[in-house]
Tab-separated table of C-alpha atoms in Angstrom:
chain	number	residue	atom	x	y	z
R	22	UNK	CA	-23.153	0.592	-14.627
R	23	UNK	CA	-22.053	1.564	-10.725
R	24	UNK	CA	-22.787	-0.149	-7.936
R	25	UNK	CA	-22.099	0.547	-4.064
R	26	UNK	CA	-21.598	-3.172	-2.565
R	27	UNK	CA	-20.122	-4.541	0.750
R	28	UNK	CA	-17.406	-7.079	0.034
R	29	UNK	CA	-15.386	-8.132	2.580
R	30	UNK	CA	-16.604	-5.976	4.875
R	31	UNK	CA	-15.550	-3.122	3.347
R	32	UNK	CA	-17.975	-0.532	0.766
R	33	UNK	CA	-16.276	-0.881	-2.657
R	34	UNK	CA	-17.967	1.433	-5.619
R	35	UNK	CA	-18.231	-1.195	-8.904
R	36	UNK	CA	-18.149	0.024	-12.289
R	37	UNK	CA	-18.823	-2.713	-15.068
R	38	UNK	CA	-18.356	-0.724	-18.472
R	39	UNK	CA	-19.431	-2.695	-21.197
R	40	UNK	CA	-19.872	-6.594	-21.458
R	41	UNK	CA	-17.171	-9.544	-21.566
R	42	UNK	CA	-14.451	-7.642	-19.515
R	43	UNK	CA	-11.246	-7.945	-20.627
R	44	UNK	CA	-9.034	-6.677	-17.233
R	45	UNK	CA	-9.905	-6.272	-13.659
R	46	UNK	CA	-8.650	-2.256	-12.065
R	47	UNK	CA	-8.306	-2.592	-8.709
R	48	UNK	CA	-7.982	1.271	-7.125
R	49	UNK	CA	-7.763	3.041	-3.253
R	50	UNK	CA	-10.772	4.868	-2.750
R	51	UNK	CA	-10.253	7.524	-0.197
R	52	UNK	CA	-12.089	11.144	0.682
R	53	UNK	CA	-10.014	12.887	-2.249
R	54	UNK	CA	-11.222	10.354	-5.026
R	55	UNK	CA	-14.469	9.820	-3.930
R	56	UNK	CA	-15.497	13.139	-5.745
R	57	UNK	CA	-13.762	12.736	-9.229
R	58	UNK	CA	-14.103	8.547	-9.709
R	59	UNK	CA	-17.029	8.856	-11.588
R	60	UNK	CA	-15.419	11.033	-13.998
R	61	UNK	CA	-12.025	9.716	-13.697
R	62	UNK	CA	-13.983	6.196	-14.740
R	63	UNK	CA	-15.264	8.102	-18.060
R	64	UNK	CA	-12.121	9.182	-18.841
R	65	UNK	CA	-10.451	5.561	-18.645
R	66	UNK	CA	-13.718	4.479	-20.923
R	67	UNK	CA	-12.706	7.044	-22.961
R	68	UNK	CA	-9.116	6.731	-23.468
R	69	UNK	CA	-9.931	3.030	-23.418
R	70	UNK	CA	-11.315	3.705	-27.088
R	71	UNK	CA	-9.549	6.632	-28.675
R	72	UNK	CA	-6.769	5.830	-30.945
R	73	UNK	CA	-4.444	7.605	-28.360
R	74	UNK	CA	-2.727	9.193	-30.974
R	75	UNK	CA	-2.463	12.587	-29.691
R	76	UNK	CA	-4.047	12.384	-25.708
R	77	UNK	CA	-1.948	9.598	-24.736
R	78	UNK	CA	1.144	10.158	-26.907
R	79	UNK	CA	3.396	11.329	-24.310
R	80	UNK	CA	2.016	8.270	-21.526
R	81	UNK	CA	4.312	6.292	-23.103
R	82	UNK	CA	1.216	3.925	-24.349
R	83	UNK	CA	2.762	2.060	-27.404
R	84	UNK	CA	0.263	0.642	-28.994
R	85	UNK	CA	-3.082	2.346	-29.680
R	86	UNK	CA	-6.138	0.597	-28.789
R	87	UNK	CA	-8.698	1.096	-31.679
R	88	UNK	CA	-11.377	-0.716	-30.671
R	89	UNK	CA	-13.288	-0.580	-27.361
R	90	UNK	CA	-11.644	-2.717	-24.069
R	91	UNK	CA	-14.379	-3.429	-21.768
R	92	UNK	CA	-13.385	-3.200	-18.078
R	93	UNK	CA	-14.220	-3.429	-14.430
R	94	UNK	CA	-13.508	-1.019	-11.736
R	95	UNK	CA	-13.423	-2.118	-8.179
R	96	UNK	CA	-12.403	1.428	-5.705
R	97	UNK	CA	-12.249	-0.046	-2.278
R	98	UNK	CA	-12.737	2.646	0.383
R	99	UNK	CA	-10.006	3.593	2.701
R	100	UNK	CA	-11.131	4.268	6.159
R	101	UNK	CA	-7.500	5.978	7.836
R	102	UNK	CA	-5.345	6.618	4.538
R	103	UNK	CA	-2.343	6.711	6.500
R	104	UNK	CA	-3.026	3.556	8.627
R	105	UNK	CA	-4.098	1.605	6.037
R	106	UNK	CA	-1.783	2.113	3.091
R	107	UNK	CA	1.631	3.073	4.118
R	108	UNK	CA	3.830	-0.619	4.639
R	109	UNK	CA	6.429	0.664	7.026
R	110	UNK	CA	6.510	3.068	9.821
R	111	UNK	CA	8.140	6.399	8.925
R	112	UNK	CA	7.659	9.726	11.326
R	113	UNK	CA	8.078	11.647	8.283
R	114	UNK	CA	4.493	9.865	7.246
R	115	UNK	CA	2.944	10.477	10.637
R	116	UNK	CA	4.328	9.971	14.236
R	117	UNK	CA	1.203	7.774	15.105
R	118	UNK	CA	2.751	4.394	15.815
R	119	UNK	CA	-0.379	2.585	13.944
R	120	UNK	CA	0.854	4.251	10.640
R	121	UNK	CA	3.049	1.295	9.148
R	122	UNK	CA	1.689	-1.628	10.888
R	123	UNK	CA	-1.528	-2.531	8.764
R	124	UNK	CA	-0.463	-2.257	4.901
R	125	UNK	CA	-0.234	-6.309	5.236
R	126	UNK	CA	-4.067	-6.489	6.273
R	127	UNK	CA	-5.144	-4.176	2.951
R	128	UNK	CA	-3.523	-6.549	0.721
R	129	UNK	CA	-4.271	-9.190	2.135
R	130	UNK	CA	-8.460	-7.769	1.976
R	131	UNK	CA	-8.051	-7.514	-1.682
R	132	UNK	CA	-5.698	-10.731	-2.658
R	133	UNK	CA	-8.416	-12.851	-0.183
R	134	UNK	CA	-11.674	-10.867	-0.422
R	135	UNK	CA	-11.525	-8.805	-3.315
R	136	UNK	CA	-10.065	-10.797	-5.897
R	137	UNK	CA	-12.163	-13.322	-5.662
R	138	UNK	CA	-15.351	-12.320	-5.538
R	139	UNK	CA	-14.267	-10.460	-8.383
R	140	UNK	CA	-13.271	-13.323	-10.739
R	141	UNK	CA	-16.074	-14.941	-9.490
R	142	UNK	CA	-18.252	-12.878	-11.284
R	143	UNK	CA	-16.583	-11.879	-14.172
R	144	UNK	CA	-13.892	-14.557	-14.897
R	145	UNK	CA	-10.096	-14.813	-14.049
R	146	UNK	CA	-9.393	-11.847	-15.880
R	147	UNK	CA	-6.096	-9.926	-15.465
R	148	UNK	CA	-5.928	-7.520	-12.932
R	149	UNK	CA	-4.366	-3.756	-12.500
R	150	UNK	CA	-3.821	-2.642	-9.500
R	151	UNK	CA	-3.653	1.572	-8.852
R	152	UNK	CA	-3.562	4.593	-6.461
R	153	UNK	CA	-2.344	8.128	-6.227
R	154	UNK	CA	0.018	9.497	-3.418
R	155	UNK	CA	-0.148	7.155	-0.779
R	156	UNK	CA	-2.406	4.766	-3.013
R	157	UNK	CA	0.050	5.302	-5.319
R	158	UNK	CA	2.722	3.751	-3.050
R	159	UNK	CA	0.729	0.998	-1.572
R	160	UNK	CA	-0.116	-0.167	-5.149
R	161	UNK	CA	3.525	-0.372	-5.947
R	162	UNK	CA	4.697	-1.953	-2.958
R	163	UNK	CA	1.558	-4.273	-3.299
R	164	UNK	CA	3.370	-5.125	-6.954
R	165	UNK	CA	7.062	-6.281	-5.017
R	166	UNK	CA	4.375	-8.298	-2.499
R	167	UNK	CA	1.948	-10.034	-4.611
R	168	UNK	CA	2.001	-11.825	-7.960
R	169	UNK	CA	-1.619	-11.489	-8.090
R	170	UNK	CA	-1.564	-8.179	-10.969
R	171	UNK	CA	-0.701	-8.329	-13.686
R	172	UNK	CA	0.252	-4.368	-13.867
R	173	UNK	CA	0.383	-1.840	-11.136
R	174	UNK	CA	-0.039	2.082	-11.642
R	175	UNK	CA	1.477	4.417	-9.650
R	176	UNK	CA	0.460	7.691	-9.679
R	177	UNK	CA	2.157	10.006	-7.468
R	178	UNK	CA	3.444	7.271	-5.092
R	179	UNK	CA	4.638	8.658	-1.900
R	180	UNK	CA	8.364	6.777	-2.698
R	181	UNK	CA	9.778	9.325	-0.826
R	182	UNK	CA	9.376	7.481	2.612
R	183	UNK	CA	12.517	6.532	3.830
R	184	UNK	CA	14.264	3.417	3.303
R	185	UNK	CA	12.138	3.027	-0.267
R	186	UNK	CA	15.049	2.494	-2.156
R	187	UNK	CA	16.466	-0.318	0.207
R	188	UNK	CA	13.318	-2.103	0.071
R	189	UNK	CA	12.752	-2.217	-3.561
R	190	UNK	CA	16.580	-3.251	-3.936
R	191	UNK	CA	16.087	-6.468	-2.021
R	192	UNK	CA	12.452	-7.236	-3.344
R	193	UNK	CA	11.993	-8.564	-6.859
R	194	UNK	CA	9.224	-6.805	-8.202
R	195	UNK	CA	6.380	-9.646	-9.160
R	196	UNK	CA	4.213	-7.369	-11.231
R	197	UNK	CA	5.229	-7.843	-14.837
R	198	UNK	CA	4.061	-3.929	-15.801
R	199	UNK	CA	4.692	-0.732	-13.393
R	200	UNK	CA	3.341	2.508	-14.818
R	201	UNK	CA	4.837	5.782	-12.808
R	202	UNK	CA	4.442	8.969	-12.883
R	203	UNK	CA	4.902	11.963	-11.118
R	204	UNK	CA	3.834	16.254	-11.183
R	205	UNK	CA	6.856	17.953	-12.160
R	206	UNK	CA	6.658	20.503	-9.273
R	207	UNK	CA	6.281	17.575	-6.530
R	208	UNK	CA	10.113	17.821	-5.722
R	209	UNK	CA	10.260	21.207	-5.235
R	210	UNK	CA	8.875	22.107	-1.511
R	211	UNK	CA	10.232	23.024	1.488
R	212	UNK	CA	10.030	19.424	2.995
R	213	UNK	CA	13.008	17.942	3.045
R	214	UNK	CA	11.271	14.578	3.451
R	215	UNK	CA	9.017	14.810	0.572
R	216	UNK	CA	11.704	16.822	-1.854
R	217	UNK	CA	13.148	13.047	-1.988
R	218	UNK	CA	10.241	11.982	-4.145
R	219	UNK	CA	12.011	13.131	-7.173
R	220	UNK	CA	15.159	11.277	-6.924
R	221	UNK	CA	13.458	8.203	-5.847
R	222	UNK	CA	10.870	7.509	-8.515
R	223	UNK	CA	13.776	8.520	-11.462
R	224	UNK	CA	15.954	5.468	-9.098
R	225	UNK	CA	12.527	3.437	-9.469
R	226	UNK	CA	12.108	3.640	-13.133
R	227	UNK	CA	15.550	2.956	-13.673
R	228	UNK	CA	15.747	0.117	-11.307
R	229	UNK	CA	12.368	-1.165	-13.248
R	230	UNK	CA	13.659	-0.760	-16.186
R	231	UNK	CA	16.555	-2.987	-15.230
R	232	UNK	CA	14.569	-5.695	-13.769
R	233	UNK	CA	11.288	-5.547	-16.174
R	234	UNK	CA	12.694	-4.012	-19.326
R	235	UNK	CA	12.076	-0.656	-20.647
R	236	UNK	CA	8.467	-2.016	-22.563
R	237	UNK	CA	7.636	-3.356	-19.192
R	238	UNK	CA	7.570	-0.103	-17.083
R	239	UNK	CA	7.197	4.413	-17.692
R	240	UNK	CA	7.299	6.813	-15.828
R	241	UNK	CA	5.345	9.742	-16.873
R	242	UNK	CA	5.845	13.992	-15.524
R	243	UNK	CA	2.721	15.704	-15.678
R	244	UNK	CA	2.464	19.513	-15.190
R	245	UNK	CA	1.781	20.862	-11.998
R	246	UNK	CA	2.283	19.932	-8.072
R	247	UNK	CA	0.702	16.994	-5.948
R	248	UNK	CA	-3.085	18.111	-5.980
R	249	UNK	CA	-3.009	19.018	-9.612
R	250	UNK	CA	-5.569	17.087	-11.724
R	251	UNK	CA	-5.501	13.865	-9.913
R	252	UNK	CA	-7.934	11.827	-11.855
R	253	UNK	CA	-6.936	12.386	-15.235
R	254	UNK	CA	-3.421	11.506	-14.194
R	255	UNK	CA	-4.703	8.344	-12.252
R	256	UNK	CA	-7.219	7.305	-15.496
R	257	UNK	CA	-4.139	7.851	-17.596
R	258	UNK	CA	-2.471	5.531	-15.324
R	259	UNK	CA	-4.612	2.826	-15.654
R	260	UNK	CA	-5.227	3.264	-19.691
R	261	UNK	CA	-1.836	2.462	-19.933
R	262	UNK	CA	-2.026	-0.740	-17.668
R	263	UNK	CA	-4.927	-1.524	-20.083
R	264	UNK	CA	-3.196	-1.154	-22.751
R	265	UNK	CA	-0.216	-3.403	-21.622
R	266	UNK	CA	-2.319	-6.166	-20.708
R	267	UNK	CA	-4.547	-5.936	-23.511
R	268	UNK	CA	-2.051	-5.720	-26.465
R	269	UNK	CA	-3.084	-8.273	-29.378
């Protein structure tokens, strides 16, 4: 079942698959995913009642679900991606001085408006929180910010911006499960800027793995660069998060 609503004052696309929801996914809907989160959705649904053994195997999921896990998706639309998601100004990011100023009023739109109205219809489930590139990095930082979900996924996050690694070393992380991952070609361009993305997310997982535990955190290298096969990486994100949350 999808539904377009206004909540908050923002358009949010609503997916309710299957009754008695078990976990909340929370996900940045900008121009990119507005195209493949229908079928990205499916593919969560679908990985959501496989027995993983083989599709998932290498995701790092560790314990196959084998029945189905009802969920909701709530993809809140992103109006400036830049503006709205990055937490900190970087020039590397964009020069415009508005980029880095407004990460604060996202999360606070889906900690104050979203959430609730959310487990207001369907219960104080747990919630996942997830993104790709800079969606990807907002989600994360959103996990150091906010004890509000119960797992974050990460898929692509833009940790290259500078001063990542300083941040996350002087912010617990409150988000008891961080799912990573990251296209094995992504560290190999000619920005010098971006190139760090490689370095920082293998500093990430480690640091997670220090702080969380190494059942409590993955990070994942798919094939490919940036802009390769975003939505299966991002629903593979979030089956893991589902799987975390949801182990019995």
């Amino acid at each position: 079942m999808k539904q377009t609503l206004q909540i908050g004052g923002r358009e949010c696309l609503l997916y309710n698959e299957g009754e008695e929801p078990k976990v909340l996914l929370i996900q940045t809907l900008g121009a990119q995913e507005r195209g493949s989160i229908d079928s990205e959705v499916e593919m969560i649904q679908e990985m959501a009642v496989a027995d993983f053994k083989s599709a998932t195997h290498e995701s790092g999921i560790s314990n196959p679900l084998q029945q189905n896990v009802s969920f909701v998706m709530a993809a809140f639309a992103i109006g400036d991606w830049e503006v709205e998601l990055t937490p900190w100004h970087d020039p590397a990011v964009s020069k415009r001085q508005a980029v880095g100023e407004h990460a604060g009023e996202t999360l606070r739109y889906v900690t104050e408006e979203l959430i609730p109205y959310l487990h207001q219809e369907y219960g104080e489930i747990p919630i996942a929180l997830g993104g790709y590139s800079l969606g990807g990095l907002f989600s994360l930082w959103s996990g150091f910010e906010s004890d509000c979900f119960a797992a974050i996924a990460a898929m692509s996050p833009s940790v290259w911006i500078a001063g990542w690694q300083d941040y996350a070393s002087q912010h617990p992380v409150k988000s008891p499960y961080v799912y990573l991952s990251l296209g094995d070609r992504e560290e190999h361009c000619r920005d010098k800027a971006i190139a760090q993305v490689g370095n920082n997310i293998r500093w990430e997982h480690e640091h997670l793995k220090q702080t969380l535990g190494s059942d409590h955190t993955t990070l994942e290298w798919n094939t490919g660069n940036h802009f390769v096969d975003g939505a299966r990486r991002t629903a593979k994100g979030f089956a893991w998060c589902i799987d975390k949350v949801c182990q019995r």
